[in-house]
Amino acid sequence: MDKKLKNLIKENLEEIKALDTKILDLSKIDAFTEQLIITTGTSTPHISAISKKITEVLKKNKIKIYGFEGRGSKDWVLIDLGEVVLNIMSSSARELYDLESLWDPNL
């Protein structure tokens, strides 16, 4: 993943107080993306605010968004940037789906 894109997303997630952000490198395994970013919002409005802020930052920086799933969802929003997929999840959804265990090649 382009280091600038990674830092842009990470900085803005930190700024809006997203929790426990993990960036998984999937480039060495046969996967649907090179990088999987997983972060947690504390509530439905927080998840919505995170997705709105990230979307605005991406558009401002002319970064193409290939897909956006879960708009208005209380548990999970997915933003597909091609080489990067960002998952913004509630803590209960993150625990239930456990994407880290599913996709982290080091676990």
CSV table of C-alpha atoms in Angstrom, one decimal:
chain,number,residue,atom,x,y,z
A,1,MET,CA,0.0,0.0,0.0
A,2,ASP,CA,1.2,3.5,-0.8
A,3,LYS,CA,2.7,4.8,2.5
A,4,LYS,CA,1.0,8.2,2.0
A,5,LEU,CA,-2.4,6.6,1.7
A,6,LYS,CA,-1.8,4.4,4.8
A,7,ASN,CA,-0.6,7.4,6.8
A,8,LEU,CA,-3.6,9.5,5.6
A,9,ILE,CA,-6.1,6.9,6.7
A,10,LYS,CA,-4.3,6.2,10.0
A,11,GLU,CA,-3.9,9.9,10.9
A,12,ASN,CA,-7.6,10.6,10.3
A,13,LEU,CA,-8.7,7.5,12.2
A,14,GLU,CA,-6.6,8.7,15.1
A,15,GLU,CA,-8.0,12.3,14.8
A,16,ILE,CA,-11.6,11.1,15.0
A,17,LYS,CA,-10.8,8.8,17.9
A,18,ALA,CA,-11.3,5.4,16.2
A,19,LEU,CA,-10.1,2.6,18.5
A,20,ASP,CA,-7.7,-0.3,18.2
A,21,THR,CA,-6.8,0.2,14.5
A,22,LYS,CA,-5.0,-2.7,12.9
A,23,ILE,CA,-3.4,-2.8,9.5
A,24,LEU,CA,-3.0,-6.3,8.1
A,25,ASP,CA,-0.7,-6.9,5.2
A,26,LEU,CA,-2.4,-9.4,2.9
A,27,SER,CA,0.0,-8.9,-0.1
A,28,LYS,CA,1.8,-12.2,0.6
A,29,ILE,CA,-1.3,-14.3,0.6
A,30,ASP,CA,-3.8,-14.8,-2.2
A,31,ALA,CA,-6.4,-12.3,-1.1
A,32,PHE,CA,-8.9,-9.8,-2.4
A,33,THR,CA,-6.8,-6.8,-1.3
A,34,GLU,CA,-3.3,-5.9,-0.3
A,35,GLN,CA,-4.1,-4.2,3.0
A,36,LEU,CA,-7.0,-4.8,5.4
A,37,ILE,CA,-7.5,-2.0,7.9
A,38,ILE,CA,-9.8,-2.7,10.8
A,39,THR,CA,-10.9,-0.1,13.4
A,40,THR,CA,-13.6,0.3,16.0
A,41,GLY,CA,-16.2,3.0,16.6
A,42,THR,CA,-17.8,3.4,20.0
A,43,SER,CA,-21.4,3.9,18.8
A,44,THR,CA,-23.6,4.1,15.7
A,45,PRO,CA,-23.0,7.9,15.4
A,46,HIS,CA,-19.3,7.4,15.9
A,47,ILE,CA,-19.1,4.7,13.2
A,48,SER,CA,-21.0,7.1,10.9
A,49,ALA,CA,-18.8,10.0,11.7
A,50,ILE,CA,-15.7,7.9,11.1
A,51,SER,CA,-16.9,6.8,7.7
A,52,LYS,CA,-18.0,10.3,6.7
A,53,LYS,CA,-14.7,11.8,7.7
A,54,ILE,CA,-12.6,9.2,5.9
A,55,THR,CA,-14.8,9.5,2.8
A,56,GLU,CA,-14.4,13.2,2.7
A,57,VAL,CA,-10.6,13.0,3.2
A,58,LEU,CA,-10.3,10.4,0.4
A,59,LYS,CA,-12.4,12.5,-2.0
A,60,LYS,CA,-10.4,15.6,-1.1
A,61,ASN,CA,-7.2,13.7,-2.0
A,62,LYS,CA,-8.7,12.3,-5.2
A,63,ILE,CA,-8.5,8.7,-4.0
A,64,LYS,CA,-11.0,6.5,-5.8
A,65,ILE,CA,-13.6,4.7,-3.7
A,66,TYR,CA,-14.6,1.5,-5.5
A,67,GLY,CA,-17.2,0.4,-3.0
A,68,PHE,CA,-19.0,1.5,0.1
A,69,GLU,CA,-21.1,-0.9,2.1
A,70,GLY,CA,-23.1,-0.4,5.3
A,71,ARG,CA,-24.0,3.2,5.0
A,72,GLY,CA,-26.2,3.9,8.0
A,73,SER,CA,-25.3,0.5,9.6
A,74,LYS,CA,-25.0,0.4,13.4
A,75,ASP,CA,-22.3,-2.3,13.3
A,76,TRP,CA,-20.1,-2.3,10.2
A,77,VAL,CA,-19.1,0.0,7.4
A,78,LEU,CA,-16.7,-1.2,4.6
A,79,ILE,CA,-14.9,1.2,2.3
A,80,ASP,CA,-13.2,-0.5,-0.7
A,81,LEU,CA,-10.2,1.4,-2.1
A,82,GLY,CA,-9.0,-1.5,-4.3
A,83,GLU,CA,-5.6,-2.2,-2.8
A,84,VAL,CA,-7.0,-1.2,0.7
A,85,VAL,CA,-10.2,-2.3,2.4
A,86,LEU,CA,-11.2,-0.3,5.5
A,87,ASN,CA,-13.6,-1.9,8.0
A,88,ILE,CA,-15.1,0.3,10.6
A,89,MET,CA,-16.9,-1.9,13.1
A,90,SER,CA,-18.7,-1.8,16.5
A,91,SER,CA,-16.8,-3.7,19.2
A,92,SER,CA,-19.5,-6.5,19.2
A,93,ALA,CA,-19.3,-6.9,15.4
A,94,ARG,CA,-15.5,-6.9,15.5
A,95,GLU,CA,-15.5,-9.6,18.2
A,96,LEU,CA,-18.2,-11.7,16.4
A,97,TYR,CA,-16.5,-11.7,13.0
A,98,ASP,CA,-12.9,-11.7,14.3
A,99,LEU,CA,-11.3,-10.5,11.0
A,100,GLU,CA,-7.9,-10.4,12.5
A,101,SER,CA,-7.9,-14.2,13.2
A,102,LEU,CA,-9.3,-14.8,9.8
A,103,TRP,CA,-6.9,-12.7,7.8
A,104,ASP,CA,-3.7,-12.1,9.8
A,105,PRO,CA,-1.1,-14.4,8.3
A,106,ASN,CA,0.9,-14.1,11.6
A,107,LEU,CA,-1.8,-15.6,13.8
